[in-house]
Amino acid sequence: MTRLTPTAAQTVGPFYSYGLLTKEDCVVAGPTALGRHIKLVGKLINRDGNLCRDALIEIWQADAAGLYNGRDADADPAVKGFGRTLTDENGSFEFQTVLPGACPGSGNSWQAPHFAVGLFAGGLTRRVVTRIYTPDSPELEEDEVLTQLGKEAAKTLIGRWVSENTLEFDIRLAGEGATAFLQD
Amino acid sequence: MDNDRIFEPFEDGLVQPPYRSEKYASTGRMAPDNVHPIAPRTATELSGPIFARSADEDRNLVSGKGGQAIGSLMRLKVRVLDEDARPQPGSFIEIWQANAAGKYQHPQDQRDAPIDPNFRSWGRGVVDANGEIDFITIRPGAYPVPNSGGWWRPPHIHLSAYGSTFLSHIITQLYFPGDPLNEIDGIFQGIPDPVARERLVLKPDADSGIPEAALGFRFDLVLRGRSQTPLEN
Ligand SMILES: [Fe+3]
């Protein structure tokens, strides 16, 4: 079997998106989607503690039943599952979506509800990935990614509810309180 | 799902650029501290968004209202494969680039260089049944990196590709063969393996061009992961 080496990544650079990104790209789930409609908000912070503008943030998630669009036949058609946006001049991002459901992990285990996050920015040579979890999911204890990370690192992947329907998660690239990232 | 498949060993070696690079100063402020040796390959990473087809004119960057964009016209043919060399129809490709003067049509590009009203700085489209897509564009110009002490980026085309999974999304840059600036570019040279660098260089190809109108260039893109379709006999 031929085994090809994947193409090397390069930075997204400072000039992404003029014409490529639309306002709707940050809408992950439409108004008719089943489940709890939420906003996922946060900021991107670099090693110097500065807020980073014009970074491309993308998320991929399951629907409220834990099913993935394009993979699971019964997935909610109103949940695209995918969203992307640029951080604004304050380094902030915002997605409109629904809370994902738990989805199967390996064996009989469950993964706690989570958003996969991909991050691209000037000064980042390649994609950086992590996950965002919610603080109140019963499956957090058995989630394999969190277990593998260990308690301290796992804590940095838990968002916080700042209002009934707004989940906040700041991404700290480095320094004090840095977010744990996964190999991409 | 197998337990030993959920966490794959990390085996990028010298193929992918490290997060930190002395030649690319802003990586010092952006490089992540805590990248854990864990690469989940669950339902999450092995599924991904499906993109709608876009209009044919979305692959033509050079036909403005007032005529053709200025510069050396070229047709870029991209072939998209997975790690098993299977074509990846349905992949979604986006490109963006500077114009022939090295100027981006973007509010953050503050340099005093001319905008070309007939050049559109982006293209996008879905890969066809053979795993191919083509764009009509111009060869972009080099441009200086602000506050860098004289660093000019070599001519390059930015490319983003979404394959069938979240895992497979890549953003990269395509370079032109033989450009002297390639040798001293902090971003291109950030890839340690010279063979991996060479794979980001476009291949001139007469059959991909348009006779007496556009140069032809080819690019083979290999996305991470393997398509799920079973092997044929
Ligand atoms: Fe560029």
PDB file of N, CA and C in Angstrom, chain A residues 1-11 15-16 18-19 46-48 53-54 58 60 68 70-71 82 84 106 111 114 120 122-127 131 144 148-149 153 173-175 178 180-184, chain B residues 3 6-7 10-12 15-20 24 27-34 36 38 42 44-45 47-48 83 94 96 104-108 122 162 166-167 169-173 175 187 191 222 224 226:
ATOM      1  N   MET A   1       0.850  -1.197   0.000  1.00  0.00           N
ATOM      2  CA  MET A   1       0.000   0.000   0.000  1.00  0.00           C
ATOM      3  C   MET A   1       0.880   1.239   0.000  1.00  0.00           C
ATOM      4  N   THR A   2       0.625   2.147  -0.900  1.00  0.00           N
ATOM      5  CA  THR A   2       1.338   3.430  -0.909  1.00  0.00           C
ATOM      6  C   THR A   2       1.060   4.181   0.377  1.00  0.00           C
ATOM      7  N   ARG A   3       2.105   4.727   0.953  1.00  0.00           N
ATOM      8  CA  ARG A   3       1.902   5.570   2.114  1.00  0.00           C
ATOM      9  C   ARG A   3       2.510   6.928   1.798  1.00  0.00           C
ATOM     10  N   LEU A   4       1.668   7.936   1.634  1.00  0.00           N
ATOM     11  CA  LEU A   4       2.164   9.265   1.313  1.00  0.00           C
ATOM     12  C   LEU A   4       2.356  10.074   2.587  1.00  0.00           C
ATOM     13  N   THR A   5       3.348  10.949   2.557  1.00  0.00           N
ATOM     14  CA  THR A   5       3.572  11.843   3.690  1.00  0.00           C
ATOM     15  C   THR A   5       2.654  13.046   3.554  1.00  0.00           C
ATOM     16  N   PRO A   6       1.935  13.377   4.629  1.00  0.00           N
ATOM     17  CA  PRO A   6       1.036  14.536   4.534  1.00  0.00           C
ATOM     18  C   PRO A   6       1.791  15.823   4.219  1.00  0.00           C
ATOM     19  N   THR A   7       1.133  16.703   3.505  1.00  0.00           N
ATOM     20  CA  THR A   7       1.679  18.020   3.171  1.00  0.00           C
ATOM     21  C   THR A   7       1.995  18.796   4.451  1.00  0.00           C
ATOM     22  N   ALA A   8       3.093  19.556   4.430  1.00  0.00           N
ATOM     23  CA  ALA A   8       3.463  20.377   5.578  1.00  0.00           C
ATOM     24  C   ALA A   8       2.552  21.598   5.685  1.00  0.00           C
ATOM     25  N   ALA A   9       2.266  21.984   6.921  1.00  0.00           N
ATOM     26  CA  ALA A   9       1.449  23.173   7.169  1.00  0.00           C
ATOM     27  C   ALA A   9       2.323  24.429   7.123  1.00  0.00           C
ATOM     28  N   GLN A  10       1.696  25.576   6.898  1.00  0.00           N
ATOM     29  CA  GLN A  10       2.350  26.874   7.001  1.00  0.00           C
ATOM     30  C   GLN A  10       1.367  27.826   7.667  1.00  0.00           C
ATOM     31  N   THR A  11       1.890  28.888   8.235  1.00  0.00           N
ATOM     32  CA  THR A  11       1.012  29.820   8.958  1.00  0.00           C
ATOM     33  C   THR A  11      -0.099  30.382   8.066  1.00  0.00           C
ATOM     34  N   PHE A  15      -3.484  37.884   6.513  1.00  0.00           N
ATOM     35  CA  PHE A  15      -4.442  38.422   5.539  1.00  0.00           C
ATOM     36  C   PHE A  15      -5.518  37.437   5.120  1.00  0.00           C
ATOM     37  N   TYR A  16      -5.890  36.519   6.026  1.00  0.00           N
ATOM     38  CA  TYR A  16      -6.901  35.538   5.679  1.00  0.00           C
ATOM     39  C   TYR A  16      -8.262  36.201   5.495  1.00  0.00           C
ATOM     40  N   TYR A  18     -10.396  37.765   3.352  1.00  0.00           N
ATOM     41  CA  TYR A  18     -11.122  38.841   2.712  1.00  0.00           C
ATOM     42  C   TYR A  18     -11.965  38.258   1.589  1.00  0.00           C
ATOM     43  N   GLY A  19     -13.244  38.041   1.873  1.00  0.00           N
ATOM     44  CA  GLY A  19     -14.138  37.447   0.891  1.00  0.00           C
ATOM     45  C   GLY A  19     -14.406  35.978   1.140  1.00  0.00           C
ATOM     46  N   ASN A  46      -2.066  35.630  24.053  1.00  0.00           N
ATOM     47  CA  ASN A  46      -0.749  35.067  23.740  1.00  0.00           C
ATOM     48  C   ASN A  46       0.193  35.081  24.951  1.00  0.00           C
ATOM     49  N   ARG A  47       1.425  34.684  24.748  1.00  0.00           N
ATOM     50  CA  ARG A  47       2.404  34.554  25.833  1.00  0.00           C
ATOM     51  C   ARG A  47       2.612  35.854  26.608  1.00  0.00           C
ATOM     52  N   ASP A  48       2.548  37.013  25.879  1.00  0.00           N
ATOM     53  CA  ASP A  48       2.742  38.302  26.529  1.00  0.00           C
ATOM     54  C   ASP A  48       1.499  38.789  27.258  1.00  0.00           C
ATOM     55  N   ARG A  53      -5.937  39.574  17.680  1.00  0.00           N
ATOM     56  CA  ARG A  53      -6.992  39.786  16.692  1.00  0.00           C
ATOM     57  C   ARG A  53      -6.672  38.983  15.419  1.00  0.00           C
ATOM     58  N   ASP A  54      -7.698  38.811  14.565  1.00  0.00           N
ATOM     59  CA  ASP A  54      -7.519  38.188  13.249  1.00  0.00           C
ATOM     60  C   ASP A  54      -6.986  36.764  13.292  1.00  0.00           C
ATOM     61  N   GLU A  58     -11.860  27.646  14.664  1.00  0.00           N
ATOM     62  CA  GLU A  58     -12.945  26.822  14.152  1.00  0.00           C
ATOM     63  C   GLU A  58     -13.341  25.773  15.180  1.00  0.00           C
ATOM     64  N   TRP A  60     -15.843  22.102  15.799  1.00  0.00           N
ATOM     65  CA  TRP A  60     -16.558  20.967  15.211  1.00  0.00           C
ATOM     66  C   TRP A  60     -17.191  20.214  16.371  1.00  0.00           C
ATOM     67  N   TYR A  68     -22.934  13.171  14.775  1.00  0.00           N
ATOM     68  CA  TYR A  68     -22.185  14.085  13.918  1.00  0.00           C
ATOM     69  C   TYR A  68     -22.796  14.172  12.533  1.00  0.00           C
ATOM     70  N   GLY A  70     -23.047  14.308   8.727  1.00  0.00           N
ATOM     71  CA  GLY A  70     -22.207  13.700   7.699  1.00  0.00           C
ATOM     72  C   GLY A  70     -21.694  12.326   8.077  1.00  0.00           C
ATOM     73  N   ARG A  71     -21.726  11.981   9.347  1.00  0.00           N
ATOM     74  CA  ARG A  71     -21.220  10.687   9.799  1.00  0.00           C
ATOM     75  C   ARG A  71     -22.373   9.802  10.262  1.00  0.00           C
ATOM     76  N   PHE A  82     -20.193  22.557  12.303  1.00  0.00           N
ATOM     77  CA  PHE A  82     -18.936  23.244  12.028  1.00  0.00           C
ATOM     78  C   PHE A  82     -19.151  24.755  12.045  1.00  0.00           C
ATOM     79  N   ARG A  84     -16.699  28.651  11.999  1.00  0.00           N
ATOM     80  CA  ARG A  84     -15.386  29.309  12.034  1.00  0.00           C
ATOM     81  C   ARG A  84     -15.597  30.809  12.080  1.00  0.00           C
ATOM     82  N   SER A 106     -14.040   4.976  23.223  1.00  0.00           N
ATOM     83  CA  SER A 106     -13.653   3.599  22.913  1.00  0.00           C
ATOM     84  C   SER A 106     -14.342   2.644  23.883  1.00  0.00           C
ATOM     85  N   GLN A 111     -17.637   9.908  25.764  1.00  0.00           N
ATOM     86  CA  GLN A 111     -16.934  11.187  25.823  1.00  0.00           C
ATOM     87  C   GLN A 111     -17.920  12.240  26.308  1.00  0.00           C
ATOM     88  N   HIS A 114     -18.415  17.939  24.126  1.00  0.00           N
ATOM     89  CA  HIS A 114     -17.243  18.780  23.891  1.00  0.00           C
ATOM     90  C   HIS A 114     -17.285  19.390  22.502  1.00  0.00           C
ATOM     91  N   PHE A 120      -5.797  28.909  14.138  1.00  0.00           N
ATOM     92  CA  PHE A 120      -4.766  29.329  13.177  1.00  0.00           C
ATOM     93  C   PHE A 120      -4.531  30.825  13.380  1.00  0.00           C
ATOM     94  N   GLY A 122      -1.417  34.300  12.625  1.00  0.00           N
ATOM     95  CA  GLY A 122      -0.067  34.744  12.307  1.00  0.00           C
ATOM     96  C   GLY A 122       0.821  34.435  13.500  1.00  0.00           C
ATOM     97  N   GLY A 123       2.020  33.929  13.269  1.00  0.00           N
ATOM     98  CA  GLY A 123       2.899  33.540  14.367  1.00  0.00           C
ATOM     99  C   GLY A 123       2.671  32.116  14.844  1.00  0.00           C
ATOM    100  N   LEU A 124       1.596  31.478  14.381  1.00  0.00           N
ATOM    101  CA  LEU A 124       1.409  30.035  14.624  1.00  0.00           C
ATOM    102  C   LEU A 124       1.806  29.329  13.336  1.00  0.00           C
ATOM    103  N   THR A 125       2.799  28.462  13.405  1.00  0.00           N
ATOM    104  CA  THR A 125       3.322  27.843  12.189  1.00  0.00           C
ATOM    105  C   THR A 125       2.387  26.773  11.638  1.00  0.00           C
ATOM    106  N   ARG A 126       1.458  26.311  12.462  1.00  0.00           N
ATOM    107  CA  ARG A 126       0.565  25.222  12.056  1.00  0.00           C
ATOM    108  C   ARG A 126      -0.656  25.274  12.958  1.00  0.00           C
ATOM    109  N   ARG A 127      -1.629  24.414  12.688  1.00  0.00           N
ATOM    110  CA  ARG A 127      -2.837  24.412  13.505  1.00  0.00           C
ATOM    111  C   ARG A 127      -2.525  23.981  14.932  1.00  0.00           C
ATOM    112  N   ARG A 131      -9.838  21.031  23.055  1.00  0.00           N
ATOM    113  CA  ARG A 131     -11.266  20.755  23.184  1.00  0.00           C
ATOM    114  C   ARG A 131     -11.828  21.660  24.263  1.00  0.00           C
ATOM    115  N   GLU A 144     -12.051   9.910  28.092  1.00  0.00           N
ATOM    116  CA  GLU A 144     -10.676   9.401  27.974  1.00  0.00           C
ATOM    117  C   GLU A 144      -9.652  10.486  27.698  1.00  0.00           C
ATOM    118  N   GLN A 148      -6.576  11.043  30.178  1.00  0.00           N
ATOM    119  CA  GLN A 148      -5.194  10.978  29.709  1.00  0.00           C
ATOM    120  C   GLN A 148      -4.420  12.254  30.027  1.00  0.00           C
ATOM    121  N   LEU A 149      -5.100  13.382  29.959  1.00  0.00           N
ATOM    122  CA  LEU A 149      -4.435  14.663  30.223  1.00  0.00           C
ATOM    123  C   LEU A 149      -4.017  14.790  31.687  1.00  0.00           C
ATOM    124  N   ALA A 153      -4.173  19.522  33.845  1.00  0.00           N
ATOM    125  CA  ALA A 153      -4.330  19.925  32.450  1.00  0.00           C
ATOM    126  C   ALA A 153      -5.799  19.885  32.045  1.00  0.00           C
ATOM    127  N   LEU A 173      -2.469  30.765  25.001  1.00  0.00           N
ATOM    128  CA  LEU A 173      -1.489  29.985  24.245  1.00  0.00           C
ATOM    129  C   LEU A 173      -0.312  29.562  25.105  1.00  0.00           C
ATOM    130  N   ALA A 174       0.107  30.423  26.016  1.00  0.00           N
ATOM    131  CA  ALA A 174       1.329  30.142  26.763  1.00  0.00           C
ATOM    132  C   ALA A 174       1.345  30.987  28.024  1.00  0.00           C
ATOM    133  N   GLY A 175       2.297  30.703  28.905  1.00  0.00           N
ATOM    134  CA  GLY A 175       2.447  31.481  30.129  1.00  0.00           C
ATOM    135  C   GLY A 175       1.500  30.998  31.215  1.00  0.00           C
ATOM    136  N   ALA A 178      -1.752  28.558  31.059  1.00  0.00           N
ATOM    137  CA  ALA A 178      -1.878  28.191  29.645  1.00  0.00           C
ATOM    138  C   ALA A 178      -2.837  27.016  29.454  1.00  0.00           C
ATOM    139  N   ALA A 180      -4.220  23.595  27.967  1.00  0.00           N
ATOM    140  CA  ALA A 180      -3.613  22.353  27.477  1.00  0.00           C
ATOM    141  C   ALA A 180      -4.054  22.140  26.033  1.00  0.00           C
ATOM    142  N   PHE A 181      -3.083  21.825  25.168  1.00  0.00           N
ATOM    143  CA  PHE A 181      -3.399  21.541  23.777  1.00  0.00           C
ATOM    144  C   PHE A 181      -3.124  20.077  23.479  1.00  0.00           C
ATOM    145  N   LEU A 182      -3.747  19.592  22.410  1.00  0.00           N
ATOM    146  CA  LEU A 182      -3.577  18.192  22.017  1.00  0.00           C
ATOM    147  C   LEU A 182      -2.680  18.151  20.787  1.00  0.00           C
ATOM    148  N   GLN A 183      -2.048  17.020  20.541  1.00  0.00           N
ATOM    149  CA  GLN A 183      -1.290  16.873  19.298  1.00  0.00           C
ATOM    150  C   GLN A 183      -2.281  16.904  18.148  1.00  0.00           C
ATOM    151  N   ASP A 184      -1.898  17.582  17.097  1.00  0.00           N
ATOM    152  CA  ASP A 184      -2.808  17.653  15.951  1.00  0.00           C
ATOM    153  C   ASP A 184      -2.351  16.656  14.892  1.00  0.00           C
TER     154      ASP A 184
ATOM    155  N   ASN B   3      -9.096   0.456  21.372  1.00  0.00           N
ATOM    156  CA  ASN B   3      -8.504   1.323  22.375  1.00  0.00           C
ATOM    157  C   ASN B   3      -7.153   1.879  21.923  1.00  0.00           C
ATOM    158  N   ILE B   6      -7.361   5.075  19.468  1.00  0.00           N
ATOM    159  CA  ILE B   6      -7.906   6.368  19.889  1.00  0.00           C
ATOM    160  C   ILE B   6      -6.794   7.380  20.144  1.00  0.00           C
ATOM    161  N   PHE B   7      -5.636   6.906  20.605  1.00  0.00           N
ATOM    162  CA  PHE B   7      -4.515   7.821  20.788  1.00  0.00           C
ATOM    163  C   PHE B   7      -3.356   7.379  19.903  1.00  0.00           C
ATOM    164  N   PHE B  10       2.580  10.402  17.919  1.00  0.00           N
ATOM    165  CA  PHE B  10       2.797  11.618  17.156  1.00  0.00           C
ATOM    166  C   PHE B  10       4.041  11.410  16.319  1.00  0.00           C
ATOM    167  N   GLU B  11       3.918  11.453  15.011  1.00  0.00           N
ATOM    168  CA  GLU B  11       5.037  11.047  14.172  1.00  0.00           C
ATOM    169  C   GLU B  11       5.320  12.032  13.037  1.00  0.00           C
ATOM    170  N   ASP B  12       5.202  13.307  13.339  1.00  0.00           N
ATOM    171  CA  ASP B  12       5.428  14.308  12.302  1.00  0.00           C
ATOM    172  C   ASP B  12       6.897  14.437  11.898  1.00  0.00           C
ATOM    173  N   VAL B  15       8.777  16.832   9.172  1.00  0.00           N
ATOM    174  CA  VAL B  15       7.926  17.218   8.044  1.00  0.00           C
ATOM    175  C   VAL B  15       7.133  18.487   8.341  1.00  0.00           C
ATOM    176  N   GLN B  16       6.627  18.604   9.566  1.00  0.00           N
ATOM    177  CA  GLN B  16       5.841  19.783   9.933  1.00  0.00           C
ATOM    178  C   GLN B  16       6.739  20.806  10.628  1.00  0.00           C
ATOM    179  N   PRO B  17       6.453  22.091  10.427  1.00  0.00           N
ATOM    180  CA  PRO B  17       7.284  23.112  11.083  1.00  0.00           C
ATOM    181  C   PRO B  17       7.085  23.085  12.593  1.00  0.00           C
ATOM    182  N   PRO B  18       8.152  23.213  13.388  1.00  0.00           N
ATOM    183  CA  PRO B  18       7.972  23.336  14.828  1.00  0.00           C
ATOM    184  C   PRO B  18       7.246  24.645  15.149  1.00  0.00           C
ATOM    185  N   TYR B  19       6.620  24.701  16.327  1.00  0.00           N
ATOM    186  CA  TYR B  19       5.853  25.896  16.695  1.00  0.00           C
ATOM    187  C   TYR B  19       6.743  27.120  16.856  1.00  0.00           C
ATOM    188  N   ARG B  20       7.983  26.870  17.298  1.00  0.00           N
ATOM    189  CA  ARG B  20       8.896  27.992  17.522  1.00  0.00           C
ATOM    190  C   ARG B  20       9.947  28.018  16.439  1.00  0.00           C
ATOM    191  N   TYR B  24      11.346  33.291  12.481  1.00  0.00           N
ATOM    192  CA  TYR B  24       9.990  33.823  12.360  1.00  0.00           C
ATOM    193  C   TYR B  24       9.624  34.309  13.759  1.00  0.00           C
ATOM    194  N   THR B  27       6.590  33.853  16.321  1.00  0.00           N
ATOM    195  CA  THR B  27       6.282  32.535  16.901  1.00  0.00           C
ATOM    196  C   THR B  27       6.624  32.515  18.393  1.00  0.00           C
ATOM    197  N   GLY B  28       7.563  33.380  18.827  1.00  0.00           N
ATOM    198  CA  GLY B  28       7.931  33.436  20.241  1.00  0.00           C
ATOM    199  C   GLY B  28       6.772  33.843  21.131  1.00  0.00           C
ATOM    200  N   ARG B  29       5.876  34.690  20.612  1.00  0.00           N
ATOM    201  CA  ARG B  29       4.715  35.141  21.394  1.00  0.00           C
ATOM    202  C   ARG B  29       3.522  34.201  21.249  1.00  0.00           C
ATOM    203  N   MET B  30       3.523  33.390  20.196  1.00  0.00           N
ATOM    204  CA  MET B  30       2.326  32.602  19.878  1.00  0.00           C
ATOM    205  C   MET B  30       2.485  31.095  20.134  1.00  0.00           C
ATOM    206  N   ALA B  31       3.702  30.587  20.136  1.00  0.00           N
ATOM    207  CA  ALA B  31       3.904  29.139  20.271  1.00  0.00           C
ATOM    208  C   ALA B  31       3.243  28.608  21.539  1.00  0.00           C
ATOM    209  N   PRO B  32       2.447  27.549  21.434  1.00  0.00           N
ATOM    210  CA  PRO B  32       1.768  27.019  22.617  1.00  0.00           C
ATOM    211  C   PRO B  32       2.752  26.331  23.561  1.00  0.00           C
ATOM    212  N   ASP B  33       2.519  26.488  24.863  1.00  0.00           N
ATOM    213  CA  ASP B  33       3.380  25.876  25.882  1.00  0.00           C
ATOM    214  C   ASP B  33       3.067  24.405  26.101  1.00  0.00           C
ATOM    215  N   ASN B  34       1.789  24.128  26.279  1.00  0.00           N
ATOM    216  CA  ASN B  34       1.400  22.801  26.795  1.00  0.00           C
ATOM    217  C   ASN B  34       0.762  21.941  25.720  1.00  0.00           C
ATOM    218  N   HIS B  36       0.228  18.430  24.708  1.00  0.00           N
ATOM    219  CA  HIS B  36       0.376  17.113  25.343  1.00  0.00           C
ATOM    220  C   HIS B  36       0.526  16.026  24.289  1.00  0.00           C
ATOM    221  N   ILE B  38      -0.862  13.635  23.208  1.00  0.00           N
ATOM    222  CA  ILE B  38      -2.127  12.908  23.096  1.00  0.00           C
ATOM    223  C   ILE B  38      -2.786  13.356  21.806  1.00  0.00           C
ATOM    224  N   THR B  42     -11.075   9.992  17.769  1.00  0.00           N
ATOM    225  CA  THR B  42     -12.404   9.504  18.124  1.00  0.00           C
ATOM    226  C   THR B  42     -13.385   9.902  17.030  1.00  0.00           C
ATOM    227  N   THR B  44     -15.112  12.299  16.953  1.00  0.00           N
ATOM    228  CA  THR B  44     -14.997  13.751  16.740  1.00  0.00           C
ATOM    229  C   THR B  44     -13.974  14.068  15.659  1.00  0.00           C
ATOM    230  N   GLU B  45     -12.772  13.510  15.802  1.00  0.00           N
ATOM    231  CA  GLU B  45     -11.700  13.850  14.862  1.00  0.00           C
ATOM    232  C   GLU B  45     -11.888  13.160  13.519  1.00  0.00           C
ATOM    233  N   SER B  47     -14.702  12.618  11.916  1.00  0.00           N
ATOM    234  CA  SER B  47     -15.832  13.103  11.130  1.00  0.00           C
ATOM    235  C   SER B  47     -15.527  14.570  10.814  1.00  0.00           C
ATOM    236  N   GLY B  48     -16.345  15.150   9.945  1.00  0.00           N
ATOM    237  CA  GLY B  48     -16.052  16.539   9.600  1.00  0.00           C
ATOM    238  C   GLY B  48     -17.119  17.137   8.723  1.00  0.00           C
ATOM    239  N   GLU B  83      -3.567   9.777   2.710  1.00  0.00           N
ATOM    240  CA  GLU B  83      -2.259   9.160   2.953  1.00  0.00           C
ATOM    241  C   GLU B  83      -2.097   7.827   2.225  1.00  0.00           C
ATOM    242  N   GLU B  94      -9.774  26.426  -0.493  1.00  0.00           N
ATOM    243  CA  GLU B  94      -9.804  27.880  -0.597  1.00  0.00           C
ATOM    244  C   GLU B  94      -8.380  28.368  -0.831  1.00  0.00           C
ATOM    245  N   TRP B  96      -6.018  32.153  -1.235  1.00  0.00           N
ATOM    246  CA  TRP B  96      -5.967  33.615  -1.191  1.00  0.00           C
ATOM    247  C   TRP B  96      -4.524  34.047  -1.391  1.00  0.00           C
ATOM    248  N   TYR B 104      -2.122  42.884  -0.752  1.00  0.00           N
ATOM    249  CA  TYR B 104      -3.340  42.157  -0.411  1.00  0.00           C
ATOM    250  C   TYR B 104      -4.527  43.100  -0.405  1.00  0.00           C
ATOM    251  N   GLN B 105      -5.630  42.598  -0.894  1.00  0.00           N
ATOM    252  CA  GLN B 105      -6.874  43.340  -0.843  1.00  0.00           C
ATOM    253  C   GLN B 105      -7.463  43.058   0.536  1.00  0.00           C
ATOM    254  N   HIS B 106      -6.900  43.713   1.543  1.00  0.00           N
ATOM    255  CA  HIS B 106      -7.256  43.416   2.930  1.00  0.00           C
ATOM    256  C   HIS B 106      -6.950  44.653   3.766  1.00  0.00           C
ATOM    257  N   PRO B 107      -7.867  45.038   4.680  1.00  0.00           N
ATOM    258  CA  PRO B 107      -7.655  46.275   5.446  1.00  0.00           C
ATOM    259  C   PRO B 107      -6.357  46.265   6.265  1.00  0.00           C
ATOM    260  N   GLN B 108      -5.852  45.086   6.622  1.00  0.00           N
ATOM    261  CA  GLN B 108      -4.624  45.030   7.415  1.00  0.00           C
ATOM    262  C   GLN B 108      -3.356  45.246   6.582  1.00  0.00           C
ATOM    263  N   TRP B 122      -9.227  36.053  -3.705  1.00  0.00           N
ATOM    264  CA  TRP B 122      -9.553  34.733  -3.176  1.00  0.00           C
ATOM    265  C   TRP B 122     -10.235  33.853  -4.221  1.00  0.00           C
ATOM    266  N   TYR B 162     -10.167  21.424   3.397  1.00  0.00           N
ATOM    267  CA  TYR B 162     -10.931  20.569   4.302  1.00  0.00           C
ATOM    268  C   TYR B 162     -11.179  19.250   3.588  1.00  0.00           C
ATOM    269  N   PHE B 166     -12.348  16.319  10.561  1.00  0.00           N
ATOM    270  CA  PHE B 166     -11.766  17.463  11.273  1.00  0.00           C
ATOM    271  C   PHE B 166     -10.246  17.347  11.284  1.00  0.00           C
ATOM    272  N   LEU B 167      -9.771  16.122  11.433  1.00  0.00           N
ATOM    273  CA  LEU B 167      -8.324  15.856  11.439  1.00  0.00           C
ATOM    274  C   LEU B 167      -7.635  16.372  10.181  1.00  0.00           C
ATOM    275  N   HIS B 169      -8.113  18.894   8.110  1.00  0.00           N
ATOM    276  CA  HIS B 169      -8.026  20.302   7.686  1.00  0.00           C
ATOM    277  C   HIS B 169      -6.590  20.811   7.782  1.00  0.00           C
ATOM    278  N   ILE B 170      -6.123  21.396   6.695  1.00  0.00           N
ATOM    279  CA  ILE B 170      -4.769  21.964   6.697  1.00  0.00           C
ATOM    280  C   ILE B 170      -4.787  23.355   6.075  1.00  0.00           C
ATOM    281  N   ILE B 171      -3.932  24.227   6.576  1.00  0.00           N
ATOM    282  CA  ILE B 171      -3.654  25.499   5.909  1.00  0.00           C
ATOM    283  C   ILE B 171      -2.165  25.520   5.601  1.00  0.00           C
ATOM    284  N   THR B 172      -1.838  25.844   4.348  1.00  0.00           N
ATOM    285  CA  THR B 172      -0.432  25.865   3.966  1.00  0.00           C
ATOM    286  C   THR B 172      -0.191  26.981   2.946  1.00  0.00           C
ATOM    287  N   GLN B 173       0.988  27.023   2.379  1.00  0.00           N
ATOM    288  CA  GLN B 173       1.326  28.012   1.357  1.00  0.00           C
ATOM    289  C   GLN B 173       2.084  27.311   0.236  1.00  0.00           C
ATOM    290  N   TYR B 175       4.615  27.650  -3.095  1.00  0.00           N
ATOM    291  CA  TYR B 175       5.708  28.520  -3.535  1.00  0.00           C
ATOM    292  C   TYR B 175       6.045  28.267  -5.001  1.00  0.00           C
ATOM    293  N   ILE B 187       9.458  31.511   6.959  1.00  0.00           N
ATOM    294  CA  ILE B 187       8.289  30.637   7.086  1.00  0.00           C
ATOM    295  C   ILE B 187       8.504  29.343   6.292  1.00  0.00           C
ATOM    296  N   ILE B 191      10.212  24.676   7.850  1.00  0.00           N
ATOM    297  CA  ILE B 191      10.028  23.229   7.708  1.00  0.00           C
ATOM    298  C   ILE B 191      11.416  22.600   7.648  1.00  0.00           C
ATOM    299  N   VAL B 222      -1.483  16.280   0.038  1.00  0.00           N
ATOM    300  CA  VAL B 222      -1.778  15.032   0.764  1.00  0.00           C
ATOM    301  C   VAL B 222      -2.380  15.389   2.120  1.00  0.00           C
ATOM    302  N   ARG B 224      -4.110  14.550   5.819  1.00  0.00           N
ATOM    303  CA  ARG B 224      -3.893  13.530   6.835  1.00  0.00           C
ATOM    304  C   ARG B 224      -5.123  12.642   6.975  1.00  0.00           C
ATOM    305  N   ARG B 226      -7.015   8.605   6.420  1.00  0.00           N
ATOM    306  CA  ARG B 226      -7.285   7.631   5.367  1.00  0.00           C
ATOM    307  C   ARG B 226      -8.781   7.628   5.131  1.00  0.00           C
TER     308      ARG B 226
END
